Short mmCIF file of C-alpha atoms in Angstrom, two decimals:
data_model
loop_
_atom_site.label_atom_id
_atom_site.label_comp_id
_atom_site.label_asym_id
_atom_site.label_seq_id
_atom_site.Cartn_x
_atom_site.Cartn_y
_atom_site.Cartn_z
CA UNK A 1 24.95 317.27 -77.62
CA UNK A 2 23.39 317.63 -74.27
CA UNK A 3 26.54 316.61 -72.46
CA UNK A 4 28.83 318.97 -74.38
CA UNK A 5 26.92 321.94 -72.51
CA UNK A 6 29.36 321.39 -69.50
CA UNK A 7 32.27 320.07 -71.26
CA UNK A 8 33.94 324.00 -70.28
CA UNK A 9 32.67 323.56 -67.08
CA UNK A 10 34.06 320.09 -66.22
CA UNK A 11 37.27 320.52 -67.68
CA UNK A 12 37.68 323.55 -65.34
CA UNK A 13 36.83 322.66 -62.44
CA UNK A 14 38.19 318.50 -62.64
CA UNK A 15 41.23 319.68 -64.26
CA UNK A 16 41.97 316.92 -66.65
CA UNK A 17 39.58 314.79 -66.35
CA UNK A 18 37.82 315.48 -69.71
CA UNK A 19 41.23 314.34 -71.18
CA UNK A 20 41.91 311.35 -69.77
CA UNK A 21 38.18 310.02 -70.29
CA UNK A 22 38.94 310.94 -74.30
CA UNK A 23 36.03 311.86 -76.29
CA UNK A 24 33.59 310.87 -73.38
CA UNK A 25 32.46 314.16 -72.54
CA UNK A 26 31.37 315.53 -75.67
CA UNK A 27 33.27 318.25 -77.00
CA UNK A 28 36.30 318.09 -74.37
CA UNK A 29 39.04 316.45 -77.12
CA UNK A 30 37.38 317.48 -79.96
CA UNK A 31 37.39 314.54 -81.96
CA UNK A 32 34.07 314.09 -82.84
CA UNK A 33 33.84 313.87 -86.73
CA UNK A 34 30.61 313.41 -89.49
CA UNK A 35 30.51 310.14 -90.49
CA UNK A 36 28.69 308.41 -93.78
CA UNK A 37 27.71 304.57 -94.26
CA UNK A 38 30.53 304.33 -96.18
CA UNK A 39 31.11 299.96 -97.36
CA UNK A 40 33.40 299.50 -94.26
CA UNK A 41 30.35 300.27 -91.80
CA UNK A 42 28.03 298.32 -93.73
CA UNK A 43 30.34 294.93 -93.49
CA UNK A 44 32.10 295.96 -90.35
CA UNK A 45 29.02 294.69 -87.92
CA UNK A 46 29.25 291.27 -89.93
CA UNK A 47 32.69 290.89 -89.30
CA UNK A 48 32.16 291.25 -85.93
CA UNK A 49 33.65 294.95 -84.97
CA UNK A 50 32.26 297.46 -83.10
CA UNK A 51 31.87 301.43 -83.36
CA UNK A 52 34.08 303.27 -80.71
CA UNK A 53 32.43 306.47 -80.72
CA UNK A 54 35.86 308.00 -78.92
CA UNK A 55 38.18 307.12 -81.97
CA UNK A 56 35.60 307.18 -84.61
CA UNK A 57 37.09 303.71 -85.79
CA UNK A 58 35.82 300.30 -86.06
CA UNK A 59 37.22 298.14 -83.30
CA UNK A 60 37.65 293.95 -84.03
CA UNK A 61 38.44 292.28 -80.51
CA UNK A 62 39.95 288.96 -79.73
CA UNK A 63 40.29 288.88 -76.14
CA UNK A 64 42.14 285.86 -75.96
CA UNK A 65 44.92 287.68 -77.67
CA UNK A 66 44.65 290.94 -75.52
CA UNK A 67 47.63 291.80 -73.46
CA UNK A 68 47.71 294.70 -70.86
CA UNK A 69 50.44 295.33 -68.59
CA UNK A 70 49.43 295.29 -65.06
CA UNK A 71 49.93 298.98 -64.27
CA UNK A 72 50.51 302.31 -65.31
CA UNK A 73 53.82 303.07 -64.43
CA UNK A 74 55.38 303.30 -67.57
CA UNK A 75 53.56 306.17 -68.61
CA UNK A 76 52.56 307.73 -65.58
CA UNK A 77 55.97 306.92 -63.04
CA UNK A 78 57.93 309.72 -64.53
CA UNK A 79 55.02 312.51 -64.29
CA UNK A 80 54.66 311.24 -60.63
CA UNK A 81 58.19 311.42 -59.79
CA UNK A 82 58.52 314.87 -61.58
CA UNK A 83 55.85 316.39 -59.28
CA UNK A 84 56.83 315.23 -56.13
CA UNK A 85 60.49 315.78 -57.06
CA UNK A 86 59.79 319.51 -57.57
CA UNK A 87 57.80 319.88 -53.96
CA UNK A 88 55.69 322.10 -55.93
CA UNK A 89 57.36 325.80 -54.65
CA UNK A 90 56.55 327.70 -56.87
CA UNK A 91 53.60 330.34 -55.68
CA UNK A 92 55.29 333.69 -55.30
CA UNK A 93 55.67 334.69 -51.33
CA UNK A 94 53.05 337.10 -50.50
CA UNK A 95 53.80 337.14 -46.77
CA UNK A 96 54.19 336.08 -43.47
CA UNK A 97 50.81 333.29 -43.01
CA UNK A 98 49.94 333.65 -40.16
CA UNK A 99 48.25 329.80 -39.55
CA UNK A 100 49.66 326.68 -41.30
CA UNK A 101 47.16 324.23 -40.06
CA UNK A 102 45.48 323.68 -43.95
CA UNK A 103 49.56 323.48 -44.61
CA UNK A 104 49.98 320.68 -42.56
CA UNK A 105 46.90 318.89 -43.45
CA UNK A 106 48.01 318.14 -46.44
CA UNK A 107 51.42 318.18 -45.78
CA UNK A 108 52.65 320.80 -47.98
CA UNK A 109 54.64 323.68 -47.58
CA UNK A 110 52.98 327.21 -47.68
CA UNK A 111 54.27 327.86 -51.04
CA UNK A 112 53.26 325.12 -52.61
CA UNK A 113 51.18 325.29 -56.11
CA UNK A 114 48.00 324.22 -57.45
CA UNK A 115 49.57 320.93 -58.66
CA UNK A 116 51.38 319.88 -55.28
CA UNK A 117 48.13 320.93 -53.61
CA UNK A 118 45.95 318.61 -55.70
CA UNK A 119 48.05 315.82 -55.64
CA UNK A 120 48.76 315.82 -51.98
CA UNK A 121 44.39 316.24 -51.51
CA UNK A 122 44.34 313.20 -53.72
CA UNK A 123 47.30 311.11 -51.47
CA UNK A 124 46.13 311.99 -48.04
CA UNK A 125 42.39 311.68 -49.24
CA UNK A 126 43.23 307.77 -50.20
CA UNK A 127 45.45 307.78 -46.97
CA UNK A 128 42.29 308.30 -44.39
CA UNK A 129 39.40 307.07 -46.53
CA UNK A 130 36.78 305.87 -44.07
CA UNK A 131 36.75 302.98 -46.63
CA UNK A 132 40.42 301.56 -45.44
CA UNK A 133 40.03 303.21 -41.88
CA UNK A 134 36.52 301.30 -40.43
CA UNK A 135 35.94 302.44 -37.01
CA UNK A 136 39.02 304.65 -36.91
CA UNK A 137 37.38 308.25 -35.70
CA UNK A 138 40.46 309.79 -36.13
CA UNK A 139 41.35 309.24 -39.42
CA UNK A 140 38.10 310.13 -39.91
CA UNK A 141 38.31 313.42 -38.84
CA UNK A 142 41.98 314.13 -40.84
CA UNK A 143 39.64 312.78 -43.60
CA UNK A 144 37.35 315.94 -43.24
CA UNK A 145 39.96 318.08 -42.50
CA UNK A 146 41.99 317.20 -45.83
CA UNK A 147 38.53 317.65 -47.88
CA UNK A 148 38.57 321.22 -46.08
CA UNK A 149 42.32 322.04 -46.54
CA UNK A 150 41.91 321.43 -49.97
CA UNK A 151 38.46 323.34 -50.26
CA UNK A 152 40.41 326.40 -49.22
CA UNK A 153 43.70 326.23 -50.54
CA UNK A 154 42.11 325.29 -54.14
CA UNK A 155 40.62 328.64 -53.82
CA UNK A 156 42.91 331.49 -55.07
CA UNK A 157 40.12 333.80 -52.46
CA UNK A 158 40.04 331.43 -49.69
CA UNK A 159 43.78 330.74 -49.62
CA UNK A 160 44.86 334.44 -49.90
CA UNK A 161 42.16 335.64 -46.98
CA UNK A 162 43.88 332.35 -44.64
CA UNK A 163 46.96 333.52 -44.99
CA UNK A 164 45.94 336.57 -44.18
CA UNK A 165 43.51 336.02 -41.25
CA UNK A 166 44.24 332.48 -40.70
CA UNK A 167 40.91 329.92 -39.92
CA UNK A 168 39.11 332.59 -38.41
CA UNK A 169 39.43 335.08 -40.81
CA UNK A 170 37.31 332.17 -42.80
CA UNK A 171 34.17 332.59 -41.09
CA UNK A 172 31.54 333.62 -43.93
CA UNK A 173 33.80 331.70 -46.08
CA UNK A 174 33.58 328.36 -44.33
CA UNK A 175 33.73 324.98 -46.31
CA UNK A 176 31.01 322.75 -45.32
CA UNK A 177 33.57 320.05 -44.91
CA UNK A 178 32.68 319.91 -41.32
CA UNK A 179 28.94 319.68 -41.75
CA UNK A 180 27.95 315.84 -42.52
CA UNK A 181 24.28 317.03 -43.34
CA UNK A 182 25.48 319.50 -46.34
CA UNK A 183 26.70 318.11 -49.51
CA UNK A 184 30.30 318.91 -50.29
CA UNK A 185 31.99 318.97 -53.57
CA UNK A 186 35.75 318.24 -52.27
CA UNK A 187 34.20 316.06 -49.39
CA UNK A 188 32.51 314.08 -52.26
CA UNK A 189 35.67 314.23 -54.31
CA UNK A 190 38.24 312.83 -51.95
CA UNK A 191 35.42 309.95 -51.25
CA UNK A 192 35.40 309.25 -55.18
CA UNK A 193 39.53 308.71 -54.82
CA UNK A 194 39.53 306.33 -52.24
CA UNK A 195 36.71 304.12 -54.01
CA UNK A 196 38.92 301.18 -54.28
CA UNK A 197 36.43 298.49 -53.66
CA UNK A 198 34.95 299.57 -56.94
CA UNK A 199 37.69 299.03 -58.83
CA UNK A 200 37.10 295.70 -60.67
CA UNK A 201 34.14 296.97 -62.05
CA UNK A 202 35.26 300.98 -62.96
CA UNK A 203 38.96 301.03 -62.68
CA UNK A 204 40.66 304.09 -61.65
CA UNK A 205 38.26 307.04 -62.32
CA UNK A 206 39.21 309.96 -64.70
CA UNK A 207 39.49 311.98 -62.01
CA UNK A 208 41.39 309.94 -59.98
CA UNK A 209 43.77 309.81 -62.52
CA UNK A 210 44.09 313.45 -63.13
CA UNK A 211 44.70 314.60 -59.12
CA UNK A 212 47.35 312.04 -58.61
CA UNK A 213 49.28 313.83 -61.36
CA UNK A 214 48.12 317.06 -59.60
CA UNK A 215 46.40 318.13 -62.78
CA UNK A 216 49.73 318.68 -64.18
CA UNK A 217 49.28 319.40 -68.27
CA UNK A 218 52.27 316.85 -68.32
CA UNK A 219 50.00 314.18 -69.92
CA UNK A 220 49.57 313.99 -73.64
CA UNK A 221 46.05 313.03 -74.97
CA UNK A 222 48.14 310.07 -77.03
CA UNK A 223 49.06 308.69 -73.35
CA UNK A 224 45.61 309.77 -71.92
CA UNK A 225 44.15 306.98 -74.96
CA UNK A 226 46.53 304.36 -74.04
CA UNK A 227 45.32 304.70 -70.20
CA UNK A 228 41.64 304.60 -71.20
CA UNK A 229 42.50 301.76 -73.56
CA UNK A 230 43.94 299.76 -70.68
CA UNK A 231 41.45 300.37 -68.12
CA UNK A 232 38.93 299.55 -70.54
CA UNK A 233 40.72 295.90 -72.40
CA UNK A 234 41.19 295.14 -67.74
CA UNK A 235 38.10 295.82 -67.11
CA UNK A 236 36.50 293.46 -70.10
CA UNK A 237 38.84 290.78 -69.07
CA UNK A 238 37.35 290.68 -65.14
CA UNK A 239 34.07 291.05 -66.62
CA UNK A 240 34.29 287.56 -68.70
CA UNK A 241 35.86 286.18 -65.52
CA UNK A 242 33.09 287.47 -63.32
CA UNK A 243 29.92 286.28 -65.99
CA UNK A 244 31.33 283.22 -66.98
CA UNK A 245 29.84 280.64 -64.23
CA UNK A 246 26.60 282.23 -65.30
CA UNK A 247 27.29 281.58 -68.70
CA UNK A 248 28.07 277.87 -67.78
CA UNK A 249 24.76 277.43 -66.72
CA UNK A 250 25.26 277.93 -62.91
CA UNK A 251 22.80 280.55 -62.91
CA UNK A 252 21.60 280.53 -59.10
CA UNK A 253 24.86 280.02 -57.28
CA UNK A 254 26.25 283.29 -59.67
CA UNK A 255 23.62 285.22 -59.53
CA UNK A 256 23.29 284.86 -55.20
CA UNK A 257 27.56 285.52 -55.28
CA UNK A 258 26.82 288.96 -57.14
CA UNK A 259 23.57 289.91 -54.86
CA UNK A 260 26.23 289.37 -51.72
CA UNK A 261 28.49 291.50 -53.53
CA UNK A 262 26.25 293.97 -54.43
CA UNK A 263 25.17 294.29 -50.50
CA UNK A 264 28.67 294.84 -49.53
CA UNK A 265 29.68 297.38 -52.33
CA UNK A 266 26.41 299.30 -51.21
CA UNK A 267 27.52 299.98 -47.57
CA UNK A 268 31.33 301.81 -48.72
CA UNK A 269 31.02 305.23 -49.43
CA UNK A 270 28.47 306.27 -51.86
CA UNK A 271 28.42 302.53 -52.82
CA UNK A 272 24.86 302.45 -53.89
CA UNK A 273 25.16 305.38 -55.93
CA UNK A 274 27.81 304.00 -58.28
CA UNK A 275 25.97 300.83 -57.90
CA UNK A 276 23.09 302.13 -59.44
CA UNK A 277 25.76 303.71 -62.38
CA UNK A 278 27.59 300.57 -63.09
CA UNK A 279 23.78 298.30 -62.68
CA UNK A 280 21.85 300.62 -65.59
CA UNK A 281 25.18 300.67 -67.71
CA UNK A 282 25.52 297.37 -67.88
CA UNK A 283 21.79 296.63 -68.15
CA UNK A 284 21.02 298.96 -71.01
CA UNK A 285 24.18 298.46 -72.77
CA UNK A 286 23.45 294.51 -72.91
CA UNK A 287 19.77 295.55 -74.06
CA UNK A 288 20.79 297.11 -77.02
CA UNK A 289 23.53 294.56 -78.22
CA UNK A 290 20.45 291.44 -77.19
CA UNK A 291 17.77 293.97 -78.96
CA UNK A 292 19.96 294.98 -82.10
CA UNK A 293 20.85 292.86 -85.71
CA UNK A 294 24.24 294.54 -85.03
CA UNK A 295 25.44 291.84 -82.51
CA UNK A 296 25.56 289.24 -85.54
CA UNK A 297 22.57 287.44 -84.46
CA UNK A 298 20.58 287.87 -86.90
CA UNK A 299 16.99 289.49 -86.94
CA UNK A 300 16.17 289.54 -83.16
CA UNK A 301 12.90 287.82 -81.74
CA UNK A 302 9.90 290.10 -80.83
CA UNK A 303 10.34 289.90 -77.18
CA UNK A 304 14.38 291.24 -77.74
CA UNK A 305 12.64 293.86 -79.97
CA UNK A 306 10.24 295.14 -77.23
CA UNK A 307 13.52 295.14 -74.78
CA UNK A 308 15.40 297.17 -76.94
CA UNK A 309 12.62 299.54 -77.00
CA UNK A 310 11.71 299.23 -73.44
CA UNK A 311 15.87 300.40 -73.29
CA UNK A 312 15.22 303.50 -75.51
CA UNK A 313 12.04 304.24 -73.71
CA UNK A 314 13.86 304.43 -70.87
CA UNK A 315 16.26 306.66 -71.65
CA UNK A 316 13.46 309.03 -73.39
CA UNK A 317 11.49 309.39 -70.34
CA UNK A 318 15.02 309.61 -68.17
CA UNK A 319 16.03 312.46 -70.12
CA UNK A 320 12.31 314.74 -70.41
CA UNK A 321 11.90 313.60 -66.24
CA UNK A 322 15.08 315.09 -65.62
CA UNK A 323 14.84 317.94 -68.23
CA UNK A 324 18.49 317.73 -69.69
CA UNK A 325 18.92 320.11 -71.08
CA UNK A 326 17.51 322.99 -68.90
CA UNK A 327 19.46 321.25 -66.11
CA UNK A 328 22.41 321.38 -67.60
CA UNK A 329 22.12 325.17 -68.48
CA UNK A 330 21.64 326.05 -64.47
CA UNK A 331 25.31 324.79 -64.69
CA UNK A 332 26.99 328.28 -64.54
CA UNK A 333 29.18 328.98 -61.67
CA UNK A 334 29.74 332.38 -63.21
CA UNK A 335 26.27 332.89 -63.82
CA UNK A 336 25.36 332.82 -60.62
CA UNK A 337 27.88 334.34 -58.91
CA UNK A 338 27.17 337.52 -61.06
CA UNK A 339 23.35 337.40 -60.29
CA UNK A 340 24.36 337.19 -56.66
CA UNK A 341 27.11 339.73 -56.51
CA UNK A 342 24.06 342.61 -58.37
CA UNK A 343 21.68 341.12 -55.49
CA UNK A 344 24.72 342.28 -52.66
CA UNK A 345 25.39 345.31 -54.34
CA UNK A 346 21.27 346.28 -53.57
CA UNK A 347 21.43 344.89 -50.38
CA UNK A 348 20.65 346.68 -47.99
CA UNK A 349 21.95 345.64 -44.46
CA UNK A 350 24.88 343.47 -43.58
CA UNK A 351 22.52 340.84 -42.42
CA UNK A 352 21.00 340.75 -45.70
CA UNK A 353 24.53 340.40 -47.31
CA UNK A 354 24.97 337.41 -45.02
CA UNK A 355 22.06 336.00 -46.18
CA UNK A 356 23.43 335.96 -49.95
CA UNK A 357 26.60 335.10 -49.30
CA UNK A 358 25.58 331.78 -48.07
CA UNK A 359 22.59 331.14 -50.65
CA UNK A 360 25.75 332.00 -53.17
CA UNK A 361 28.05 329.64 -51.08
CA UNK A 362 25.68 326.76 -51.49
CA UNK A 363 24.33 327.51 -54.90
CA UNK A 364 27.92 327.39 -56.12
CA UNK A 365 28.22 324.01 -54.01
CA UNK A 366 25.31 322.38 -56.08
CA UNK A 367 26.76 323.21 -59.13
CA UNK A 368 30.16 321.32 -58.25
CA UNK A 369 28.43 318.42 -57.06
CA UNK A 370 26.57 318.01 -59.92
CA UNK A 371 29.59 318.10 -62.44
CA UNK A 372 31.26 316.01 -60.55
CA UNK A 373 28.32 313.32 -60.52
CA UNK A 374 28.19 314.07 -63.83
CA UNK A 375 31.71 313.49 -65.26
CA UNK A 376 31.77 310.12 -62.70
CA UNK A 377 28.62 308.97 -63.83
CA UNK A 378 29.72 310.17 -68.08
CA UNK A 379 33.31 308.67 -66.93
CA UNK A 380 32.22 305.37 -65.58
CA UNK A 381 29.14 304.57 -68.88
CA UNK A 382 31.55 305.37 -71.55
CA UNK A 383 34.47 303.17 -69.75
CA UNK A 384 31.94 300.25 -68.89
CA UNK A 385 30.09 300.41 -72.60
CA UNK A 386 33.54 300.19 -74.15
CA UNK A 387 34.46 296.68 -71.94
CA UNK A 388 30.98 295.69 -72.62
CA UNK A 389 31.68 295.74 -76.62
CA UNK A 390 34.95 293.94 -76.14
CA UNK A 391 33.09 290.82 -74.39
CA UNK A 392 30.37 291.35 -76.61
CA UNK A 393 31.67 291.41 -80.03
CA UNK A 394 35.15 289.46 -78.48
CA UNK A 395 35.85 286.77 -81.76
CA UNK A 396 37.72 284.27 -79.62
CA UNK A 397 34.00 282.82 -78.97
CA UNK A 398 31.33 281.26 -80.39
CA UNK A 399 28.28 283.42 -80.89
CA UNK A 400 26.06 282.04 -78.80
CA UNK A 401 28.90 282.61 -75.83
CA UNK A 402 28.65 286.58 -76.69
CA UNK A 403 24.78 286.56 -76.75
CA UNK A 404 25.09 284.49 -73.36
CA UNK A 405 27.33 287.12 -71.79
CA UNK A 406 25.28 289.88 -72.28
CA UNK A 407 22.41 287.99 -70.44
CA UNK A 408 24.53 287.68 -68.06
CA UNK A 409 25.55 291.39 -67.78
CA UNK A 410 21.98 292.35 -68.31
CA UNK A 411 21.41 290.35 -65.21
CA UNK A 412 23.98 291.74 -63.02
CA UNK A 413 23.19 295.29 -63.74
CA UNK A 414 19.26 294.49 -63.03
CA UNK A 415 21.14 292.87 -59.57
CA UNK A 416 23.47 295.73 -58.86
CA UNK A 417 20.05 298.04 -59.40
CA UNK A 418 17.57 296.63 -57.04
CA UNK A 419 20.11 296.42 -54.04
CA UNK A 420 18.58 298.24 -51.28
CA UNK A 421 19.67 301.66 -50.12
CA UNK A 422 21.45 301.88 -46.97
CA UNK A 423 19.30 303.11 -44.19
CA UNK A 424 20.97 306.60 -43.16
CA UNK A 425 20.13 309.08 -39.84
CA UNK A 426 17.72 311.62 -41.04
CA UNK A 427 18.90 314.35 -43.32
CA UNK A 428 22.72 312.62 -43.83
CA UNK A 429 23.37 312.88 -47.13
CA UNK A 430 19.79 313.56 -48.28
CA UNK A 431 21.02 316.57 -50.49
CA UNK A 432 23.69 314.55 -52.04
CA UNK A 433 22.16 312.14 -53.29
CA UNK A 434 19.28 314.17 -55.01
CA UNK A 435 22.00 315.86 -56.72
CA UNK A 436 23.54 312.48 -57.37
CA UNK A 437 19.45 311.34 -58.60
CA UNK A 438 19.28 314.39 -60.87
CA UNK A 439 22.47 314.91 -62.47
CA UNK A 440 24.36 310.89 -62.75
CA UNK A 441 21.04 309.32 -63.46
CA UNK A 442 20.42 311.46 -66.45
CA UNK A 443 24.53 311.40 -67.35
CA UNK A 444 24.79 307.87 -67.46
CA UNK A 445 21.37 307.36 -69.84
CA UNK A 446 22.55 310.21 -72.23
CA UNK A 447 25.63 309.00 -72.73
CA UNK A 448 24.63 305.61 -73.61
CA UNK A 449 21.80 307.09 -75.97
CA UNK A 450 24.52 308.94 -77.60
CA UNK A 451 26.98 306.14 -78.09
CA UNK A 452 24.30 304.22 -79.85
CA UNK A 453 22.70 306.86 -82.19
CA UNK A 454 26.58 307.33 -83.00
CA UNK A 455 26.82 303.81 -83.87
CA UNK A 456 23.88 304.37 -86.18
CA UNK A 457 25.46 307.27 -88.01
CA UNK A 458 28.14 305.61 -88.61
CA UNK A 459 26.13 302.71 -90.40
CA UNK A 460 26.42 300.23 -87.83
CA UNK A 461 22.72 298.98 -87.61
CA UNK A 462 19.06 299.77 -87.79
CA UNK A 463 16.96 301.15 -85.50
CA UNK A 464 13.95 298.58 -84.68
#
């Protein structure tokens, strides 16, 4: 699939990430098998399961029987305690370093690893997220200067020329932390971490998950399941609790609570991006259960026909407007670094050389922030689609309680999407968020179009 072409890329870059989202980036796990209409996927729909595409299994939910502990710590306390038990000193001594200011930034010592590194970027980014720090200018700034730190001492290059030279010696080489009109990947990152105020509605993002254990390989797919299976069964229950005034009938009081909460989520950081992830999730995945025999309901009427096919239309002209697939290709860090390192080789003065080092610099920038929109946006459909069959297919209800909960999540998402964009100064951000327009946009509508034409193969319903 379209989405496997930067499953490599992704995995490399966002450690495990890929992992701990399961089979939601095609092709990281693995575990996507051929399936037949075999008797079980004929009656399963009738007996009121649903496909999950990740385990290739037929899922029957009765939410009023689910139980979920209330963290993590059971499975992730021990990896945690490992890491920051070990201090992470194991990189070889190469030297005297000659400035310790990245060091200290993230409070590490100057042999630290890749792991400690991560984890403490992930720690101190949560620490001084603008998000928990309103007005505070100088946690701002350590902010910035973690997303830098991190930028460099990721960077097996960066970190060995700092040592070296120290901040100076980084001059070509400078992160565009410090630049709030540039889009940066780690700057973008570190914002993702601290995106608390989102959590009712995405949980803790894959990526989240996989710097706070420093991207240690410590964690077994098995466990990486049971933490997606969690977030997922929490995330279902808060939805019921957050639809079901509107499913009482108290449509206008409901629906003016979620437009004030909407308006608030917008202004945190990159609010109205994920807003307009989580809105078109929930609004296409309720299409398709309203516009499909496979929610139980029977044949649908015309006008849920023509909204199921208003859903696919959307995703068709989604996907050829923001040309998939050739998109995806341009993702290639290696790619371009080798076209750029022949164009130095023929340069032909030093200012020339400057020239491409930067185009490189920010090429290679692009490319980040674009898998990393992607794998949020790919992270955040597949989680929300997954809660959205639990409520929708949940037998502890009648079934017209399902069909009225996924009006009501239709709703919400058509809410969450017209919000209005925050008003920014001129040029802030502008480059982020056409890389957030071109690569989450198109993430977030493939992987929902691939969810359902896997619940097709596997005999779940017909296509209207």
């Amino acid at each position: 699939g379209a989405v496997g072409v930067t499953a490599g890329a992704v995995v490399g870059i966002l450690g495990a990430a890929g992992l701990i989202i399961g089979g939601a980036v095609s092709g990281v796990t693995q575990i996507v098998r051929g399936v037949v209409a075999t008797p079980e996927a004929l009656m399963a729909p009738r007996q009121g399961k649903w496909w999950n595409e990740t385990t290739s299994s037929w899922v029957y939910t009765d939410l009023s029987k689910a139980s979920v502990p209330d963290n993590d710590n059971d499975i992730l306390g021990d990896i945690e305690s490992e890491l920051d038990s070990k201090m992470g000193f194991d990189k070889p001594s190469t030297g005297e370093v000659v400035d310790t200011f990245y060091y200290e930034a993230l409070q590490v010592d100057t042999t630290a690893d890749d792991h400690k590194i991560k984890r403490q970027y992930y720690l101190m980014a949560r620490k001084y997220h603008p998000d928990k720090n309103p007005g505070d200018t100088e946690a701002a700034d350590k902010f910035k200067t973690v997303a830098e730190a991190y930028q460099v001492l990721s960077d097996p290059g960066l970190r060995s020329k700092y040592d070296k030279e120290g901040r100076d010696g980084l001059s070509g080489d400078k992160t565009s932390g410090i630049d709030d009109h540039k889009p940066d990947a780690s700057l973008l990152l570190a914002f993702l971490f601290g995106s608390d105020q989102f959590h009712d509605y995405v949980g803790r993002l894959a990526t989240s998950t996989s710097a706070m254990l420093g991207d240690a390989p410590n964690l077994s797919i098995k466990d990486a399941r049971t933490l997606q299976e969690r977030r997922v069964a929490r995330l279902a229950t808060k939805l019921v609790t957050r639809v079901s005034p509107w499913v009482d009938g108290k449509y206008e009081t409901t629906e003016s609570t979620w437009k004030t909460e909407a308006e608030k989520l917008s202004k945190a950081s990159y609010g109205w991006e994920l807003l307009q992830v989580i809105g078109m999730s929930y609004e296409v995945t309720a299409l398709q259960f309203l516009g499909s025999n496979d929610s139980g309901l029977g044949m649908p009427s015309i006008a849920k026909w023509a909204e199921g096919k208003k859903a696919k239309k959307r995703m068709a002209k989604a996907e050829n407007k923001n040309q998939w697939e050739a998109m995806m290709a341009t993702v290639d860090g290696l790619k371009v670094q080798a076209e750029y390192q022949e164009k130095l080789q023929a340069a032909k003065s030093e200012e020339e050389k400057t020239q491409l080092e930067r185009e490189m610099a920010e090429a290679t920038t692009s490319i980040m922030m674009r898998i990393i929109w992607t794998t949020t946006a790919v992270d955040i459909t597949s989680t929300i689609h997954e809660a959205c069959q639990m409520i929708f297919f949940d037998q502890s209800v009648e079934k017209d309680v399902r069909k009225s909960r996924a009006q009501a999540v239709k709703k919400l998402g058509e809410i969450f999407q017209e919000v209005p964009e925050p008003q920014l100064p001129e040029g802030k951000k502008k480059d982020a968020k056409s890389l957030f327009e071109e690569a989450a946009m198109a993430a977030t509508l493939e992987t929902i179009k691939r969810k359902d034409e896997a619940t097709f193969e596997a005999g779940g319903y017909d296509h209207h």
